[in-house]
């Protein structure tokens, strides 16, 4: 049984959403998200940098939500939700998956970390603005990419939309005034998916 170590509203949403899309059975392992528990030996044995999520499938233990998504696709999806590997389409699909986490979510995650580390008046406005500007560049790039198409890869929903969906979720929470109106049809389409709705309730 696939086990997903989960904290609501964190990146564990990605593998959960994918399991829901594919109809895969999985078990949720709730995680104490306190800094103290995440720094504990018990949790560091599961995620050495003290972050969430983690995934276990038999003897396999993983951190990194994007790698979990790719593993679940390759192991269980029988070609669904990603273009054939080695094609130009797969290259673009993969580009959006990486972009979602390494370029788009990065300044948003740092925004969260900065305000947690330096709460209230201790936060540095210039740093916050710079991170917001970098995230806004990404949100604009995604918005441009989905104009006149239902999903990132065209008419078909793919796991790249799951990767991006979580990053947009973060942007909607952290920089709502920088999310362009033009992105909303795409974001609403993702939120309307029954599998997404089930995954946010877990
Ligand atoms: N690149 C990692 C990022 C993991 C990550 O930043 N997780 C957040 C929750 S969504 C976290 O644990 N933050 C706590 C911290 O960084 O202190 C992934 O995609 O799994």
PDB file of C-alpha atoms and ligand atoms in Angstrom:
ATOM      1  CA  UNK A   1       0.000   0.000   0.000  1.00  0.00           C
ATOM      2  CA  UNK A   2       1.281   3.467  -0.905  1.00  0.00           C
ATOM      3  CA  UNK A   3       1.679   5.573   2.251  1.00  0.00           C
ATOM      4  CA  UNK A   4       1.710   9.369   1.972  1.00  0.00           C
ATOM      5  CA  UNK A   5       2.988  11.361   4.944  1.00  0.00           C
ATOM      6  CA  UNK A   6       0.630  14.279   4.901  1.00  0.00           C
ATOM      7  CA  UNK A   7      -0.039  17.704   6.361  1.00  0.00           C
ATOM      8  CA  UNK A   8      -3.125  19.454   4.925  1.00  0.00           C
ATOM      9  CA  UNK A   9      -2.347  22.366   2.567  1.00  0.00           C
ATOM     10  CA  UNK A  10       1.251  21.287   2.000  1.00  0.00           C
ATOM     11  CA  UNK A  11       2.911  19.677  -1.021  1.00  0.00           C
ATOM     12  CA  UNK A  12       1.618  16.246   0.009  1.00  0.00           C
ATOM     13  CA  UNK A  13      -1.445  17.443  -1.898  1.00  0.00           C
ATOM     14  CA  UNK A  14       0.399  16.592  -5.137  1.00  0.00           C
ATOM     15  CA  UNK A  15       0.829  12.815  -4.721  1.00  0.00           C
ATOM     16  CA  UNK A  16      -2.601  12.582  -3.057  1.00  0.00           C
ATOM     17  CA  UNK A  17      -4.270  14.413  -5.953  1.00  0.00           C
ATOM     18  CA  UNK A  18      -2.501  12.132  -8.419  1.00  0.00           C
ATOM     19  CA  UNK A  19      -3.644   8.986  -6.555  1.00  0.00           C
ATOM     20  CA  UNK A  20      -7.178  10.370  -6.611  1.00  0.00           C
ATOM     21  CA  UNK A  21      -6.982  11.057 -10.368  1.00  0.00           C
ATOM     22  CA  UNK A  22      -5.698   7.540 -11.047  1.00  0.00           C
ATOM     23  CA  UNK A  23      -7.964   5.763  -8.548  1.00  0.00           C
ATOM     24  CA  UNK A  24      -4.940   4.351  -6.702  1.00  0.00           C
ATOM     25  CA  UNK A  25      -5.377   3.103  -3.160  1.00  0.00           C
ATOM     26  CA  UNK A  26      -3.217   4.963  -0.646  1.00  0.00           C
ATOM     27  CA  UNK A  27      -2.957   5.425   3.069  1.00  0.00           C
ATOM     28  CA  UNK A  28      -2.517   8.794   4.766  1.00  0.00           C
ATOM     29  CA  UNK A  29       0.034   9.046   7.556  1.00  0.00           C
ATOM     30  CA  UNK A  30      -0.633  12.328   9.409  1.00  0.00           C
ATOM     31  CA  UNK A  31       2.512  14.267  10.334  1.00  0.00           C
ATOM     32  CA  UNK A  32       2.985  16.660  13.225  1.00  0.00           C
ATOM     33  CA  UNK A  33       4.104  19.821  11.372  1.00  0.00           C
ATOM     34  CA  UNK A  34       5.597  21.482  14.448  1.00  0.00           C
ATOM     35  CA  UNK A  35       9.225  22.601  14.016  1.00  0.00           C
ATOM     36  CA  UNK A  36      10.109  20.445  17.005  1.00  0.00           C
ATOM     37  CA  UNK A  37       8.772  17.237  15.496  1.00  0.00           C
ATOM     38  CA  UNK A  38      10.205  17.979  12.054  1.00  0.00           C
ATOM     39  CA  UNK A  39      13.639  18.387  13.704  1.00  0.00           C
ATOM     40  CA  UNK A  40      13.284  15.089  15.585  1.00  0.00           C
ATOM     41  CA  UNK A  41      15.388  12.034  14.803  1.00  0.00           C
ATOM     42  CA  UNK A  42      12.182  10.124  14.091  1.00  0.00           C
ATOM     43  CA  UNK A  43      11.115  12.492  11.301  1.00  0.00           C
ATOM     44  CA  UNK A  44      14.650  13.159   9.987  1.00  0.00           C
ATOM     45  CA  UNK A  45      14.961   9.423   9.322  1.00  0.00           C
ATOM     46  CA  UNK A  46      11.987   9.805   6.976  1.00  0.00           C
ATOM     47  CA  UNK A  47      12.772  13.252   5.546  1.00  0.00           C
ATOM     48  CA  UNK A  48      16.405  14.212   6.272  1.00  0.00           C
ATOM     49  CA  UNK A  49      15.747  17.953   5.816  1.00  0.00           C
ATOM     50  CA  UNK A  50      12.699  17.964   8.064  1.00  0.00           C
ATOM     51  CA  UNK A  51      10.199  18.890   5.370  1.00  0.00           C
ATOM     52  CA  UNK A  52       6.877  17.416   4.239  1.00  0.00           C
ATOM     53  CA  UNK A  53       5.904  15.304   2.313  1.00  0.00           C
ATOM     54  CA  UNK A  54       7.338  11.805   2.283  1.00  0.00           C
ATOM     55  CA  UNK A  55       6.066   8.691   0.551  1.00  0.00           C
ATOM     56  CA  UNK A  56       6.582   5.018   1.215  1.00  0.00           C
ATOM     57  CA  UNK A  57       5.787   2.200  -1.196  1.00  0.00           C
ATOM     58  CA  UNK A  58       7.059  -1.104   0.152  1.00  0.00           C
ATOM     59  CA  UNK A  59      10.799  -0.717   0.696  1.00  0.00           C
ATOM     60  CA  UNK A  60      10.894   2.574  -1.214  1.00  0.00           C
ATOM     61  CA  UNK A  61      11.005   5.793   0.837  1.00  0.00           C
ATOM     62  CA  UNK A  62      10.902   9.148  -0.963  1.00  0.00           C
ATOM     63  CA  UNK A  63      11.064  12.881  -0.278  1.00  0.00           C
ATOM     64  CA  UNK A  64      10.397  15.544  -3.022  1.00  0.00           C
ATOM     65  CA  UNK A  65       6.799  15.816  -4.154  1.00  0.00           C
ATOM     66  CA  UNK A  66       7.650  16.088  -7.874  1.00  0.00           C
ATOM     67  CA  UNK A  67       9.691  12.887  -7.822  1.00  0.00           C
ATOM     68  CA  UNK A  68       6.807  11.130  -6.050  1.00  0.00           C
ATOM     69  CA  UNK A  69       4.420  12.232  -8.789  1.00  0.00           C
ATOM     70  CA  UNK A  70       6.768  10.980 -11.493  1.00  0.00           C
ATOM     71  CA  UNK A  71       7.340   7.669  -9.690  1.00  0.00           C
ATOM     72  CA  UNK A  72       3.617   7.007  -9.246  1.00  0.00           C
ATOM     73  CA  UNK A  73       3.016   7.780 -12.927  1.00  0.00           C
ATOM     74  CA  UNK A  74       5.802   5.523 -14.153  1.00  0.00           C
ATOM     75  CA  UNK A  75       4.948   2.679 -11.797  1.00  0.00           C
ATOM     76  CA  UNK A  76       1.162   2.672 -11.846  1.00  0.00           C
ATOM     77  CA  UNK A  77      -0.390   4.955 -14.471  1.00  0.00           C
ATOM     78  CA  UNK A  78       0.207   2.859 -17.605  1.00  0.00           C
ATOM     79  CA  UNK A  79       0.843   5.910 -19.771  1.00  0.00           C
ATOM     80  CA  UNK A  80      -1.943   8.065 -18.364  1.00  0.00           C
ATOM     81  CA  UNK A  81      -1.424  11.746 -17.458  1.00  0.00           C
ATOM     82  CA  UNK A  82       1.949  12.179 -19.174  1.00  0.00           C
ATOM     83  CA  UNK A  83       3.042  12.228 -22.844  1.00  0.00           C
ATOM     84  CA  UNK A  84       5.202   9.364 -24.136  1.00  0.00           C
ATOM     85  CA  UNK A  85       8.749   9.595 -22.764  1.00  0.00           C
ATOM     86  CA  UNK A  86      11.508  10.769 -25.095  1.00  0.00           C
ATOM     87  CA  UNK A  87       9.151  12.989 -27.116  1.00  0.00           C
ATOM     88  CA  UNK A  88       9.225  16.776 -27.445  1.00  0.00           C
ATOM     89  CA  UNK A  89       5.839  16.791 -25.710  1.00  0.00           C
ATOM     90  CA  UNK A  90       7.300  14.979 -22.738  1.00  0.00           C
ATOM     91  CA  UNK A  91      10.130  17.522 -22.623  1.00  0.00           C
ATOM     92  CA  UNK A  92       7.620  20.370 -22.352  1.00  0.00           C
ATOM     93  CA  UNK A  93       5.541  18.426 -19.823  1.00  0.00           C
ATOM     94  CA  UNK A  94       8.678  17.833 -17.746  1.00  0.00           C
ATOM     95  CA  UNK A  95       9.692  21.479 -18.067  1.00  0.00           C
ATOM     96  CA  UNK A  96       6.387  22.601 -16.510  1.00  0.00           C
ATOM     97  CA  UNK A  97       6.720  20.039 -13.700  1.00  0.00           C
ATOM     98  CA  UNK A  98      10.185  21.313 -12.793  1.00  0.00           C
ATOM     99  CA  UNK A  99       9.197  24.937 -13.288  1.00  0.00           C
ATOM    100  CA  UNK A 100       6.274  24.511 -10.882  1.00  0.00           C
ATOM    101  CA  UNK A 101       8.522  23.528  -8.001  1.00  0.00           C
ATOM    102  CA  UNK A 102      12.002  24.867  -8.696  1.00  0.00           C
ATOM    103  CA  UNK A 103      11.187  28.287 -10.187  1.00  0.00           C
ATOM    104  CA  UNK A 104       7.610  29.184  -9.250  1.00  0.00           C
ATOM    105  CA  UNK A 105       7.163  27.649  -5.766  1.00  0.00           C
ATOM    106  CA  UNK A 106      10.659  28.574  -4.612  1.00  0.00           C
ATOM    107  CA  UNK A 107      10.185  32.304  -3.884  1.00  0.00           C
ATOM    108  CA  UNK A 108       6.746  31.521  -2.423  1.00  0.00           C
ATOM    109  CA  UNK A 109       8.237  28.960  -0.059  1.00  0.00           C
ATOM    110  CA  UNK A 110      10.942  31.437   0.936  1.00  0.00           C
ATOM    111  CA  UNK A 111       8.262  34.029   1.621  1.00  0.00           C
ATOM    112  CA  UNK A 112       6.673  31.590   4.091  1.00  0.00           C
ATOM    113  CA  UNK A 113      10.045  30.767   5.656  1.00  0.00           C
ATOM    114  CA  UNK A 114      11.042  34.446   5.927  1.00  0.00           C
ATOM    115  CA  UNK A 115       7.838  35.496   7.679  1.00  0.00           C
ATOM    116  CA  UNK A 116       8.045  32.481   9.996  1.00  0.00           C
ATOM    117  CA  UNK A 117      11.668  33.241  10.875  1.00  0.00           C
ATOM    118  CA  UNK A 118      11.195  37.016  11.076  1.00  0.00           C
ATOM    119  CA  UNK A 119       7.557  37.554  12.144  1.00  0.00           C
ATOM    120  CA  UNK A 120       5.763  40.902  12.071  1.00  0.00           C
ATOM    121  CA  UNK A 121       8.044  43.955  12.249  1.00  0.00           C
ATOM    122  CA  UNK A 122      11.155  41.771  12.027  1.00  0.00           C
ATOM    123  CA  UNK A 123      10.447  40.886   8.389  1.00  0.00           C
ATOM    124  CA  UNK A 124      12.452  42.761   5.783  1.00  0.00           C
ATOM    125  CA  UNK A 125      10.060  44.485   3.334  1.00  0.00           C
ATOM    126  CA  UNK A 126      12.611  44.705   0.495  1.00  0.00           C
ATOM    127  CA  UNK A 127      13.252  40.959   0.696  1.00  0.00           C
ATOM    128  CA  UNK A 128       9.519  40.201   0.767  1.00  0.00           C
ATOM    129  CA  UNK A 129       8.901  42.439  -2.251  1.00  0.00           C
ATOM    130  CA  UNK A 130      11.716  40.831  -4.208  1.00  0.00           C
ATOM    131  CA  UNK A 131      10.319  37.340  -3.573  1.00  0.00           C
ATOM    132  CA  UNK A 132       6.816  38.477  -4.511  1.00  0.00           C
ATOM    133  CA  UNK A 133       8.139  39.985  -7.744  1.00  0.00           C
ATOM    134  CA  UNK A 134       9.929  36.746  -8.651  1.00  0.00           C
ATOM    135  CA  UNK A 135       6.816  34.672  -7.948  1.00  0.00           C
ATOM    136  CA  UNK A 136       4.690  37.114  -9.943  1.00  0.00           C
ATOM    137  CA  UNK A 137       6.952  36.635 -12.991  1.00  0.00           C
ATOM    138  CA  UNK A 138       6.244  32.910 -12.773  1.00  0.00           C
ATOM    139  CA  UNK A 139       2.519  33.283 -12.314  1.00  0.00           C
ATOM    140  CA  UNK A 140       2.426  35.536 -15.393  1.00  0.00           C
ATOM    141  CA  UNK A 141       4.376  32.938 -17.399  1.00  0.00           C
ATOM    142  CA  UNK A 142       1.877  30.226 -16.471  1.00  0.00           C
ATOM    143  CA  UNK A 143      -1.012  32.514 -17.248  1.00  0.00           C
ATOM    144  CA  UNK A 144       0.398  33.210 -20.739  1.00  0.00           C
ATOM    145  CA  UNK A 145       0.954  29.488 -21.331  1.00  0.00           C
ATOM    146  CA  UNK A 146      -2.658  28.509 -20.649  1.00  0.00           C
ATOM    147  CA  UNK A 147      -4.375  31.179 -22.703  1.00  0.00           C
ATOM    148  CA  UNK A 148      -6.591  29.477 -25.324  1.00  0.00           C
ATOM    149  CA  UNK A 149      -5.983  26.018 -23.897  1.00  0.00           C
ATOM    150  CA  UNK A 150      -7.672  23.998 -21.191  1.00  0.00           C
ATOM    151  CA  UNK A 151      -4.502  22.655 -19.588  1.00  0.00           C
ATOM    152  CA  UNK A 152      -0.738  23.150 -19.774  1.00  0.00           C
ATOM    153  CA  UNK A 153      -0.363  20.415 -22.380  1.00  0.00           C
ATOM    154  CA  UNK A 154      -3.427  21.452 -24.400  1.00  0.00           C
ATOM    155  CA  UNK A 155      -6.832  19.809 -24.240  1.00  0.00           C
ATOM    156  CA  UNK A 156      -5.683  16.970 -21.997  1.00  0.00           C
ATOM    157  CA  UNK A 157      -5.139  17.230 -18.259  1.00  0.00           C
ATOM    158  CA  UNK A 158      -1.709  15.906 -17.201  1.00  0.00           C
ATOM    159  CA  UNK A 159       0.346  15.546 -14.041  1.00  0.00           C
ATOM    160  CA  UNK A 160       2.045  18.860 -14.949  1.00  0.00           C
ATOM    161  CA  UNK A 161      -1.264  20.492 -13.983  1.00  0.00           C
ATOM    162  CA  UNK A 162      -1.059  18.764 -10.595  1.00  0.00           C
ATOM    163  CA  UNK A 163       2.461  20.076 -10.067  1.00  0.00           C
ATOM    164  CA  UNK A 164       1.398  23.576 -11.164  1.00  0.00           C
ATOM    165  CA  UNK A 165      -1.904  23.448  -9.290  1.00  0.00           C
ATOM    166  CA  UNK A 166      -0.158  23.347  -5.928  1.00  0.00           C
ATOM    167  CA  UNK A 167       2.107  26.264  -6.893  1.00  0.00           C
ATOM    168  CA  UNK A 168      -0.915  28.319  -7.961  1.00  0.00           C
ATOM    169  CA  UNK A 169      -2.601  27.372  -4.684  1.00  0.00           C
ATOM    170  CA  UNK A 170       0.401  28.913  -2.881  1.00  0.00           C
ATOM    171  CA  UNK A 171       0.326  32.032  -5.077  1.00  0.00           C
ATOM    172  CA  UNK A 172      -3.401  32.443  -4.497  1.00  0.00           C
ATOM    173  CA  UNK A 173      -2.751  32.345  -0.753  1.00  0.00           C
ATOM    174  CA  UNK A 174       0.442  34.426  -0.567  1.00  0.00           C
ATOM    175  CA  UNK A 175       0.258  36.924  -3.424  1.00  0.00           C
ATOM    176  CA  UNK A 176      -3.464  37.017  -4.384  1.00  0.00           C
ATOM    177  CA  UNK A 177      -3.193  40.574  -5.740  1.00  0.00           C
ATOM    178  CA  UNK A 178      -0.478  39.430  -8.180  1.00  0.00           C
ATOM    179  CA  UNK A 179      -2.471  36.530  -9.678  1.00  0.00           C
ATOM    180  CA  UNK A 180      -3.750  37.791 -13.041  1.00  0.00           C
ATOM    181  CA  UNK A 181      -7.446  37.491 -13.875  1.00  0.00           C
ATOM    182  CA  UNK A 182      -6.474  35.700 -17.078  1.00  0.00           C
ATOM    183  CA  UNK A 183      -5.203  32.750 -15.009  1.00  0.00           C
ATOM    184  CA  UNK A 184      -8.507  32.230 -13.210  1.00  0.00           C
ATOM    185  CA  UNK A 185     -10.297  30.081 -15.836  1.00  0.00           C
ATOM    186  CA  UNK A 186      -7.399  27.601 -15.693  1.00  0.00           C
ATOM    187  CA  UNK A 187      -7.181  27.686 -11.885  1.00  0.00           C
ATOM    188  CA  UNK A 188     -10.958  27.278 -11.553  1.00  0.00           C
ATOM    189  CA  UNK A 189     -10.825  24.343 -13.988  1.00  0.00           C
ATOM    190  CA  UNK A 190      -8.230  22.633 -11.776  1.00  0.00           C
ATOM    191  CA  UNK A 191     -10.177  23.316  -8.586  1.00  0.00           C
ATOM    192  CA  UNK A 192     -13.356  21.925 -10.171  1.00  0.00           C
ATOM    193  CA  UNK A 193     -11.814  18.505 -10.722  1.00  0.00           C
ATOM    194  CA  UNK A 194     -13.436  15.961  -8.389  1.00  0.00           C
ATOM    195  CA  UNK A 195     -10.024  14.420  -7.628  1.00  0.00           C
ATOM    196  CA  UNK A 196      -8.694  17.823  -6.495  1.00  0.00           C
ATOM    197  CA  UNK A 197     -11.750  18.372  -4.317  1.00  0.00           C
ATOM    198  CA  UNK A 198     -11.343  14.969  -2.695  1.00  0.00           C
ATOM    199  CA  UNK A 199      -7.633  15.575  -2.094  1.00  0.00           C
ATOM    200  CA  UNK A 200      -8.116  18.887  -0.252  1.00  0.00           C
ATOM    201  CA  UNK A 201     -10.530  17.169   2.131  1.00  0.00           C
ATOM    202  CA  UNK A 202      -8.013  14.499   3.154  1.00  0.00           C
TER     203      UNK A 202
HETATM  204  N1  LIG B   1      10.872  20.619  -2.915  1.00  0.00           N
HETATM  205  C1  LIG B   1      10.204  20.014  -1.773  1.00  0.00           C
HETATM  206  C2  LIG B   1       9.736  21.133  -0.868  1.00  0.00           C
HETATM  207  C3  LIG B   1       9.169  20.619   0.447  1.00  0.00           C
HETATM  208  C4  LIG B   1       8.669  21.764   1.308  1.00  0.00           C
HETATM  209  O1  LIG B   1       9.172  22.904   1.260  1.00  0.00           O
HETATM  210  N2  LIG B   1       7.665  21.463   2.120  1.00  0.00           N
HETATM  211  C5  LIG B   1       7.121  22.454   3.038  1.00  0.00           C
HETATM  212  C6  LIG B   1       5.622  22.186   3.220  1.00  0.00           C
HETATM  213  S1  LIG B   1       4.755  22.363   1.702  1.00  0.00           S
HETATM  214  C7  LIG B   1       7.793  22.320   4.367  1.00  0.00           C
HETATM  215  O2  LIG B   1       7.946  21.230   4.873  1.00  0.00           O
HETATM  216  N3  LIG B   1       8.192  23.459   4.951  1.00  0.00           N
HETATM  217  C8  LIG B   1       8.800  23.493   6.232  1.00  0.00           C
HETATM  218  C9  LIG B   1      10.160  24.139   6.198  1.00  0.00           C
HETATM  219  O3  LIG B   1      10.730  24.287   5.116  1.00  0.00           O
HETATM  220  O4  LIG B   1      10.637  24.476   7.261  1.00  0.00           O
HETATM  221  C10 LIG B   1       9.040  19.148  -2.288  1.00  0.00           C
HETATM  222  O5  LIG B   1       8.477  19.468  -3.342  1.00  0.00           O
HETATM  223  O6  LIG B   1       8.692  18.142  -1.644  1.00  0.00           O
END
